[in-house]
Coordinates of C-alpha atoms and ligand atoms in Angstrom, one line a residue:
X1 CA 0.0 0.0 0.0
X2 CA 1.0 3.4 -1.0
X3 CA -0.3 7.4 -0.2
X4 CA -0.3 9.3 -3.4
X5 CA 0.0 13.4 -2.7
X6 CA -3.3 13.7 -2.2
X7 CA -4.4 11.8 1.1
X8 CA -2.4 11.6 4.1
X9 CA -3.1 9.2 6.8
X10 CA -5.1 10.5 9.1
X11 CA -7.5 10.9 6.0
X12 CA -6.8 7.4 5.5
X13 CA -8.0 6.9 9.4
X14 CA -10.6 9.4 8.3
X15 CA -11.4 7.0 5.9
X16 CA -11.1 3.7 7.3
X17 CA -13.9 4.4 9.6
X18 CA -16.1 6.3 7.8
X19 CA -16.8 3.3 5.7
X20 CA -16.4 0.7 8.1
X21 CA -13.5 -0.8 5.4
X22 CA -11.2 -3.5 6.7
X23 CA -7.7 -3.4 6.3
X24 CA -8.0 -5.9 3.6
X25 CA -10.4 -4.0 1.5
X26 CA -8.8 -0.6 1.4
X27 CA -5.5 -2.9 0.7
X28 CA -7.7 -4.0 -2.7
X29 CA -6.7 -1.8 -5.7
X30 CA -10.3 -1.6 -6.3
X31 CA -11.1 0.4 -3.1
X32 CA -10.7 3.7 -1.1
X33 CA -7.1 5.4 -1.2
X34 CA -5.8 3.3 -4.5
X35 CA -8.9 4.0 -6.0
X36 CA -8.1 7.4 -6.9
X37 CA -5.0 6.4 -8.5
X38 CA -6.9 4.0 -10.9
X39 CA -9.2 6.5 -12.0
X40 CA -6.3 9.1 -12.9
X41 CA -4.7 6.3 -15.0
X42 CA -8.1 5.0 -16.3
X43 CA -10.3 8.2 -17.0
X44 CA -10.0 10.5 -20.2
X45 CA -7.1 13.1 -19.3
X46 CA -10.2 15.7 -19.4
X47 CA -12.6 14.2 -16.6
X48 CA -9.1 12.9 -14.6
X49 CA -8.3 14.4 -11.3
X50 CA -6.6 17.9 -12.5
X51 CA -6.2 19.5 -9.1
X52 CA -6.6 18.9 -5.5
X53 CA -9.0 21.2 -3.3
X54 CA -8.3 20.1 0.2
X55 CA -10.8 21.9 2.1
X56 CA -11.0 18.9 4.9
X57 CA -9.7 21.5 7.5
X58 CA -7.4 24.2 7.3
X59 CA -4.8 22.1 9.1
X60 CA -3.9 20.4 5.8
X61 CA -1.7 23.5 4.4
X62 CA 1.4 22.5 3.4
X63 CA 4.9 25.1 4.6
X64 CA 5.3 27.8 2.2
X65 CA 9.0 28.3 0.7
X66 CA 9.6 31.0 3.3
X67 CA 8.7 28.8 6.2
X68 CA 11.0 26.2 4.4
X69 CA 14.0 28.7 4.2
X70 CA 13.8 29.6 7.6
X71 CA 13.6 26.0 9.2
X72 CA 16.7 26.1 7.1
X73 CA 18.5 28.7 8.5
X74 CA 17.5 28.7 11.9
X75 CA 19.6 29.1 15.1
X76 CA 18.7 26.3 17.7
X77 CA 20.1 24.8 20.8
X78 CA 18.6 22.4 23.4
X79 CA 15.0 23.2 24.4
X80 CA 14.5 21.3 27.1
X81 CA 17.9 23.4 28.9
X82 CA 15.5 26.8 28.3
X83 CA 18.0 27.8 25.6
X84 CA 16.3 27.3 22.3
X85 CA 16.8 31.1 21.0
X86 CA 14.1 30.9 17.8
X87 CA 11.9 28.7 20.1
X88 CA 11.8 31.6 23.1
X89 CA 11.6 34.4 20.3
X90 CA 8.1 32.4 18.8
X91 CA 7.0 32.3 22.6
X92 CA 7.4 35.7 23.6
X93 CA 5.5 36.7 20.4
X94 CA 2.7 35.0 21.2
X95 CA 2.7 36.3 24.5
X96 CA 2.9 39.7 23.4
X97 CA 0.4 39.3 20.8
X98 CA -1.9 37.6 23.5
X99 CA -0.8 40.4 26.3
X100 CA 0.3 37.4 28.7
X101 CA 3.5 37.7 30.4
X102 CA 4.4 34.6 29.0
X103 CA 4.4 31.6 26.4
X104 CA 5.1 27.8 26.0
X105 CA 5.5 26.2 22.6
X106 CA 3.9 22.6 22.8
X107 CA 3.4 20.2 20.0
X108 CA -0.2 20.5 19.5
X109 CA -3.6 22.2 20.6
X110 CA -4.7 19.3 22.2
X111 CA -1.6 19.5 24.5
X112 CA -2.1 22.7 25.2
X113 CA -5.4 22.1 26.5
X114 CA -4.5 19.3 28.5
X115 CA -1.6 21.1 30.2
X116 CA -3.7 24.2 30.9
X117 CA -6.3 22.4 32.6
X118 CA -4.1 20.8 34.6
X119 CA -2.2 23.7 35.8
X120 CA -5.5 25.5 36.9
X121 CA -6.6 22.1 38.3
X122 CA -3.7 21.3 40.2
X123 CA -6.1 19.4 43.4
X124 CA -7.2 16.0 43.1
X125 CA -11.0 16.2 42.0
X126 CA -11.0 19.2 40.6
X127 CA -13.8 19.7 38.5
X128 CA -13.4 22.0 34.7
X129 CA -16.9 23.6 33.7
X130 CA -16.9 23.4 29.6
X131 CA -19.5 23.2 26.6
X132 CA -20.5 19.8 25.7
X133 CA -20.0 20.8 22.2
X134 CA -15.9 21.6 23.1
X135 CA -13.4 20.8 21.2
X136 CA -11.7 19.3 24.8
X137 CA -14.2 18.0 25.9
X138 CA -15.1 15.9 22.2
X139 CA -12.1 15.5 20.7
X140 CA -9.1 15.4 23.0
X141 CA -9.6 11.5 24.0
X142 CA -11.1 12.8 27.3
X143 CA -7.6 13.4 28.5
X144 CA -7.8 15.9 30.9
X145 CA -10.1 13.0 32.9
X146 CA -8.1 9.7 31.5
X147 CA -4.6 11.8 32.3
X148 CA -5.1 14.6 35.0
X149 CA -8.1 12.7 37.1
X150 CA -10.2 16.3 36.1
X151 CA -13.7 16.0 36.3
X152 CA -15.7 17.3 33.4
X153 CA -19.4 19.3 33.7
X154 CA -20.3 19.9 30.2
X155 CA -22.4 23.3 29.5
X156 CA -25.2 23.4 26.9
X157 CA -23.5 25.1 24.2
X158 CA -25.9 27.5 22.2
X159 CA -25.6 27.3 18.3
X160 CA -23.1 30.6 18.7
X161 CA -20.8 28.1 20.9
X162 CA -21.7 30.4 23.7
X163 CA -23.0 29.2 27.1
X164 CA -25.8 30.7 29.1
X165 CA -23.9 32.8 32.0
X166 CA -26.7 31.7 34.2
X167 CA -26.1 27.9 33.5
X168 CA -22.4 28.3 34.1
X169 CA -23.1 29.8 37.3
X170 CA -25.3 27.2 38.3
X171 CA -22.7 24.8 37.5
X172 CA -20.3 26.1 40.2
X173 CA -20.3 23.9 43.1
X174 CA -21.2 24.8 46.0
X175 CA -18.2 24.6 48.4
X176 CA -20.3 24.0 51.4
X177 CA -21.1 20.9 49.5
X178 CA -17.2 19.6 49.5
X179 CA -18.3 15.9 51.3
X180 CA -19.9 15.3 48.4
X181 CA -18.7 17.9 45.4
X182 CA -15.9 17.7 43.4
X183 CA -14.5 21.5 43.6
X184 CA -14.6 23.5 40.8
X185 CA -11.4 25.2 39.9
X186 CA -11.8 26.3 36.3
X187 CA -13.9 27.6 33.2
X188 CA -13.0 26.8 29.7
X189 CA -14.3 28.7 26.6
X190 CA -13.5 28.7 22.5
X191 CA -13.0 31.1 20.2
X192 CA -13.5 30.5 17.9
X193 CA -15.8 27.9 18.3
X194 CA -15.1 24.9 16.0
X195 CA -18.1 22.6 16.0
X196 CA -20.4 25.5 16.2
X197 CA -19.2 26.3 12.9
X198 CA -15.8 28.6 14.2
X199 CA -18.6 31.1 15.5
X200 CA -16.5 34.1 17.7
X201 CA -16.9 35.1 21.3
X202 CA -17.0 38.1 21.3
X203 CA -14.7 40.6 24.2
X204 CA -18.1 41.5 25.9
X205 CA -18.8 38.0 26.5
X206 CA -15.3 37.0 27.0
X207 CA -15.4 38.9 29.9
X208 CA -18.5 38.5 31.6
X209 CA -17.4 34.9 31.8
X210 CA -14.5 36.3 33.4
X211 CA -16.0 38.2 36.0
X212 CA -18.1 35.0 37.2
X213 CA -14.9 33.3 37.3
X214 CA -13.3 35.5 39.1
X215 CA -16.0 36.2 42.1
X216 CA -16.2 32.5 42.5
X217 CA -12.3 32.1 42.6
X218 CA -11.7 29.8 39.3
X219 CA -9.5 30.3 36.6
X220 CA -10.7 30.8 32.9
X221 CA -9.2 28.8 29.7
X222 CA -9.9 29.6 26.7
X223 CA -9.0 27.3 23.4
X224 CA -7.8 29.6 21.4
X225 CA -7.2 27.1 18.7
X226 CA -8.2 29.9 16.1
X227 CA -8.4 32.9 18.1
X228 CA -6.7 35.0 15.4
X229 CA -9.6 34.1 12.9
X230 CA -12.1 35.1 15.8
X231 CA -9.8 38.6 16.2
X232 CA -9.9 39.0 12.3
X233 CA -13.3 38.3 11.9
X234 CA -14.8 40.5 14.9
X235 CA -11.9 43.1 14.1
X236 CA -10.7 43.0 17.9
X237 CA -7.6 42.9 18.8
X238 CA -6.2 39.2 20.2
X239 CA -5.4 40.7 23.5
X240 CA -8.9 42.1 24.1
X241 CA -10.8 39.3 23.3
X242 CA -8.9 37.5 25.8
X243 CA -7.9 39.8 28.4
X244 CA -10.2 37.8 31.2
X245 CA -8.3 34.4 30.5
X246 CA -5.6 33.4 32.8
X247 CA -4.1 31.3 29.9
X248 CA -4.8 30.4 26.4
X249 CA -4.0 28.1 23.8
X250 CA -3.4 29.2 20.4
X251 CA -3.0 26.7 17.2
X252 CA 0.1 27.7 15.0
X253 CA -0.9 25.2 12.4
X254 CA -4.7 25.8 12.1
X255 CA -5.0 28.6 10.0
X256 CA -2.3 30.3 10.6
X257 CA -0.6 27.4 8.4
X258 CA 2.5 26.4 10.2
X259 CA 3.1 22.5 10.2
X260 CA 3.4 22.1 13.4
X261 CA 2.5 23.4 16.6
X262 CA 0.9 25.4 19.9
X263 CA 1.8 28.1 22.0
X264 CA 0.1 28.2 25.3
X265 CA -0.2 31.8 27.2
X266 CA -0.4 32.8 30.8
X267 CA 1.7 34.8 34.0
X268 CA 4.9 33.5 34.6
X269 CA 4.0 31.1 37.4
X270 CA 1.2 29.5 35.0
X271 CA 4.4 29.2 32.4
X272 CA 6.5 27.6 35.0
X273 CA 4.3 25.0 36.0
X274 CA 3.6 24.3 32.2
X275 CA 7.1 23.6 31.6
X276 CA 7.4 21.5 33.7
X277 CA 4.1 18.9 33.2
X278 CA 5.2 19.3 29.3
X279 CA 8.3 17.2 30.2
X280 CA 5.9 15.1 32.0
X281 CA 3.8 14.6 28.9
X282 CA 6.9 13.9 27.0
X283 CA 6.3 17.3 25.2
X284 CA 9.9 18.4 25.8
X285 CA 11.6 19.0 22.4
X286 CA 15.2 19.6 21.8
X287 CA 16.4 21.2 18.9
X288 CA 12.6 22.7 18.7
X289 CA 13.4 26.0 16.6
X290 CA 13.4 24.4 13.3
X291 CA 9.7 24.0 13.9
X292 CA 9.0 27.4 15.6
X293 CA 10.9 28.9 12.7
X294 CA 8.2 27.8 10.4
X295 CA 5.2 28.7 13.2
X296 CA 7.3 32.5 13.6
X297 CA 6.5 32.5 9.8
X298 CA 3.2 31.8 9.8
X299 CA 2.8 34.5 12.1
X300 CA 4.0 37.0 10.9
X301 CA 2.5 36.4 7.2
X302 CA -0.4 34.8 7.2
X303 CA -2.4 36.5 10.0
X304 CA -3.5 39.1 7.4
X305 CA -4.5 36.6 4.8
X306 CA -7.0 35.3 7.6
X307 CA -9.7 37.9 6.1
X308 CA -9.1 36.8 2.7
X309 CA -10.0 33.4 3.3
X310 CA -13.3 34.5 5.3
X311 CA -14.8 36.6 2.4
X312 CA -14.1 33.1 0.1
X313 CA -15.8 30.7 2.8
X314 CA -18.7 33.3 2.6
X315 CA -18.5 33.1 -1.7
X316 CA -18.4 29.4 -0.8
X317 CA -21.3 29.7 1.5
X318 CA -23.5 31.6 -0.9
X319 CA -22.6 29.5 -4.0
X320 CA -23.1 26.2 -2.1
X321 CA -26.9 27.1 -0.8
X322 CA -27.8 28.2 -4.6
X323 CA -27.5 24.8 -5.7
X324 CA -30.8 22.7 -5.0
X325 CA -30.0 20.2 -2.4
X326 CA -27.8 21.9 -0.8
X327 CA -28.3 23.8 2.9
X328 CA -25.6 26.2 3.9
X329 CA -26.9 28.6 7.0
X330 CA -24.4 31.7 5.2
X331 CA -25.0 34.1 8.3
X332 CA -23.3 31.4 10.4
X333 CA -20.4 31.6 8.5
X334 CA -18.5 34.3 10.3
X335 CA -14.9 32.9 9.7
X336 CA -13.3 30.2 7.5
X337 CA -15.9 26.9 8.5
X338 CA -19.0 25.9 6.4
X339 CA -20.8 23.5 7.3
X340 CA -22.8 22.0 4.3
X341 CA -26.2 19.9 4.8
X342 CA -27.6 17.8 1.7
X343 CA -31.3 17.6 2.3
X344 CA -33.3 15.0 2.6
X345 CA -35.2 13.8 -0.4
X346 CA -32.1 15.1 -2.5
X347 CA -31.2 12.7 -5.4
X348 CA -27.7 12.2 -4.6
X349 CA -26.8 10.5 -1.3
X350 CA -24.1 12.1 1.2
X351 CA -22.1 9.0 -0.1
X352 CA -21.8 9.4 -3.9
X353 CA -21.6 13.0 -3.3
X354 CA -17.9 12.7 -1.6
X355 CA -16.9 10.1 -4.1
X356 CA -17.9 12.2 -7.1
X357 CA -16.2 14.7 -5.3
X358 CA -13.2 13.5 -4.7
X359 CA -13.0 12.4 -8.2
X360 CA -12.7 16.0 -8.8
X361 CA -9.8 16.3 -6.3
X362 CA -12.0 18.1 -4.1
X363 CA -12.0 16.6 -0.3
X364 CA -14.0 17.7 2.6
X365 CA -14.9 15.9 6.0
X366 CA -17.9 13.9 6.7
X367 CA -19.9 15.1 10.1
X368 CA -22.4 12.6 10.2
X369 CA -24.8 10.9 7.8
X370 CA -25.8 14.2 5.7
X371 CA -23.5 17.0 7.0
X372 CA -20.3 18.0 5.7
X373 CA -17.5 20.3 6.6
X374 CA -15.5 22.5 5.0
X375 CA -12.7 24.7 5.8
X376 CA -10.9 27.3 4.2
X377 CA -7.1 28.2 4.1
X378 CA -4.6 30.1 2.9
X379 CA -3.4 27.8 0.3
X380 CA -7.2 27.9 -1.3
X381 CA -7.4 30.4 -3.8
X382 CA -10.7 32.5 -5.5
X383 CA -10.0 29.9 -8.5
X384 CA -10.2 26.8 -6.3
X385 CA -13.3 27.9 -4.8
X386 CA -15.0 28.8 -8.4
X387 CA -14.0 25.4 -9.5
X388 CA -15.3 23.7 -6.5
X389 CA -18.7 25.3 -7.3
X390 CA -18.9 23.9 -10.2
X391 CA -17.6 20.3 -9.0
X392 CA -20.6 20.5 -6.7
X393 CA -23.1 22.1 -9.4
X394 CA -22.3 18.9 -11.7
X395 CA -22.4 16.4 -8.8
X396 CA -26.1 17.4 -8.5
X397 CA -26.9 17.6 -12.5
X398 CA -25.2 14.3 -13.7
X399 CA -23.4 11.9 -12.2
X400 CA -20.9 10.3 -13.7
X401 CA -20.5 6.3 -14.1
X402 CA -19.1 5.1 -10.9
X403 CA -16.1 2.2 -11.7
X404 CA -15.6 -0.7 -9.2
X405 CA -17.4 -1.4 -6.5
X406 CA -17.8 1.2 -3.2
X407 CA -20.0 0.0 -0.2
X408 CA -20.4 1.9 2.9
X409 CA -21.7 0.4 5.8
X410 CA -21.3 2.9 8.3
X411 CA -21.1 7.2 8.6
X412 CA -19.3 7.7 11.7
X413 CA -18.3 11.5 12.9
X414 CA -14.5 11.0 13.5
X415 CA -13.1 14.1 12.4
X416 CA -11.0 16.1 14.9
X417 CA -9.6 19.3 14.0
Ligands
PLP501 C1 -7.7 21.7 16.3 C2 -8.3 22.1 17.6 C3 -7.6 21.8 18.8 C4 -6.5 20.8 18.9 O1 -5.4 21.1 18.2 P1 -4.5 19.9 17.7 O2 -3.2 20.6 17.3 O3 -5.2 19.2 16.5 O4 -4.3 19.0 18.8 C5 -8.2 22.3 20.0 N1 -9.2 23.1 20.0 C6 -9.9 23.5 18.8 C7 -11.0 24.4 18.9 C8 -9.4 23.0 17.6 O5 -10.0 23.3 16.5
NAG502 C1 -10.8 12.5 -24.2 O1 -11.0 13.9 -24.1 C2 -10.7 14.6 -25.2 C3 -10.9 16.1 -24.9 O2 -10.1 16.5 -23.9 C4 -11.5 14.1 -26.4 O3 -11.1 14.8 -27.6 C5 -11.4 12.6 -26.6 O4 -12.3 12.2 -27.6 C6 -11.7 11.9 -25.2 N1 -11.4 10.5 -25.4 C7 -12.3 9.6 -25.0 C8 -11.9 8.2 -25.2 O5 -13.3 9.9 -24.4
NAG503 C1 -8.5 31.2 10.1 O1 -7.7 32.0 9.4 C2 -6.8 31.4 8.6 C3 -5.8 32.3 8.1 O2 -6.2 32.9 6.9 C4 -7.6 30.8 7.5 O3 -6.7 30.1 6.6 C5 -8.6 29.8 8.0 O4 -9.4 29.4 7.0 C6 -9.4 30.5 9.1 N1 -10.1 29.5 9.8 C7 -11.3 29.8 10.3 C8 -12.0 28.6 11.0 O5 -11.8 30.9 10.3

């Protein structure tokens, strides 16, 4: 078995149980991942794949030449011994960009999430208050339970990925309750808010959540996995919108297009203890500056191309919900995420849809049985969104024959960033 360019693995994961294949079947040349590699040596060179559209998630962005260069020609040293120069240059950055006195570079979101909740949660049966539609509290394997012993209460999340103030409050426990409670030591909120469709929080909320953090005497989180995109979209600045947090997370390879990477904000003290549970976690990385090199980059370029990519999701958005069965809610598309229904009674099933699409090279990610999500990112350009239009306007007015076999037994949501 062999990748071609266009999938990687965790597609192939992505993959594998969307469509409940066995190992043996996607190994068949007939199936799945080789599939696509028959039908570019089989089809007519003018209905082959021509081009890839990845809009699975805008984690798929491959490093530019400047991000290349400078992973080149970086200056590094040992991390671990504090003395990485380009990794503490990437951190103080991000501090400053955040307004926090300080920043830790960790391998991914989901570590950054897991080592900020434990730092704020630093007594055994603590208890984190978080939506139930979080990205930490879905996607991140349950860690901060399964690793820290933190005890989740899931808010209802509203369709904005805000929760009710009052229903956070009520969540606090009661310390008088402590025989029976576990204690509540933290609040965690997202911005922007992925599964709600990367809907912002805005400052004003942002900090009313704070204030009821602060009279009860917890500590507020907030996954900042693609704060900037909330910041460009809302036209705040970063620091504002999270002035109430005591720490952040913020995703240098979401949008921002860096291959690799996190940068987790707080005070000092909050950094210190994060140092030190990221060697716990295994998280601590020598020579690290090659891949902050690439994530200064990012930084420092792509940040304004942020708005770019919003206006085309919103092009997307409005083309996409033209094309009868098709449901795209456009006024929820505030930053680079669509989310796409096919409606029921439509004459193309979620299934053949994705095929035919992929066909054209254009991928997106499954959320369910009918739902499907798309992402934009920096590496999609005005063209590749006009083209995908039109891969999805002929998708609905004529299919093309299908070649070989494809049965799908099962739809199952396992997407995750
Ligand atoms: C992607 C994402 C994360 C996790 O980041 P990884 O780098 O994939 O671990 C956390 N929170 C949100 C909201 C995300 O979108
Ligand atoms: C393949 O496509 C070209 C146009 O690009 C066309 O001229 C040719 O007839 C096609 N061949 C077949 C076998 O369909
Ligand atoms: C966030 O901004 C980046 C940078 O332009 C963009 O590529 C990405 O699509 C945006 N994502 C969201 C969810 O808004």
């Amino acid at each position: 078995m062999f990748f071609n360019g266009f999938l990687d693995f965790s597609n192939f994961l992505s993959l594998f149980f969307f469509n409940g294949w066995s190992f043996l079947e996607t190994s068949s040349t007939c199936h799945g991942i080789n599939s696509q590699i028959i039908w570019i040596s089989t089809l007519n060179s003018s209905t082959m794949v021509a081009r890839t559209v990845d809009l699975r998630s805008d984690t798929v962005t491959k490093p530019t030449e400047t991000m290349r260069a400078a992973m080149a020609t970086a200056e590094v040293d040992d991390d671990v011994l504090g003395a990485d120069p380009t990794a503490f240059r990437l951190e103080s950055e991000v501090a400053k960009i955040t307004g926090k006195e300080a920043g830790l570079f960790v391998s991914s979101g989901t570590m950054g999430n897991l080592i900020s909740v434990l730092v704020h949660c630093d007594i055994r049966g603590s208890e984190v208050i978080l939506g139930d539609n979080s990205h930490i509290h879905i996607y991140e394997n349950g860690g901060i339970s399964t690793i820290g012993g933190v005890h989740p209460r899931p808010v209802k999340n509203n369709e904005d990925g805000t929760m009710d103030i009052d229903s956070i409050e009520v969540a606090i426990r009661d310390p008088r309750g402590e025989l029976v409670f576990p204690t509540t030591k933290l609040i965690c909120l997202e911005n922007s808010h992925a599964n709600s469709g990367g809907r912002c929080l805005s400052a004003e909320y942002t900090d009313r959540v704070g204030e009821l953090a602060k009279k009860n005497g917890l500590k507020l989180h907030i996954d900042g996995a693609r704060i900037f995109n909330a910041s460009v979209a809302l036209g705040v600045p970063v620091q504002r919108l999270v002035q109430a947090a005591d720490s952040v997370s913020v995703c240098l390879s979401k949008g921002l297009g860096a291959p690799v990477g996190s940068v987790i904000v707080g005070s000092k003290s909050f950094i210190t203890k994060a140092r030190r549970l990221r060697k716990t976690l295994g998280g601590g990385m020598r020579q690290v500056g090659f891949i902050c090199a690439a994530a200064f980059v990012a930084l420092k370029e792509n940040v304004e191309k942020l708005d770019g990519d919003h206006k085309k999701a919103k092009e997307l958005a409005e083309g996409l919900t033209q094309i009868k069965g098709l449901k795209v809610d456009v006024a929820a598309v505030e930053t680079n995420i669509i989310y796409v229904d096919i409606v029921e009674g439509s004459k193309i099933t979620a299934e053949k849809l994705y095929k035919n699409l992929e066909e054209h090279g254009v991928l997106v990610m499954p959320k369910g049985l009918s739902r499907m999500r798309i992402v934009l990112h920096h590496q999609i350009s005005s063209s590749d969104v006009h083209y995908t239009l039109s891969c999805f306007q002929q998708a609905f007015t004529g299919m093309r024959q299908e070649i070989g076999s494809y049965s799908i037994s099962t739809s199952r949501d396992v997407s995750y960033a």
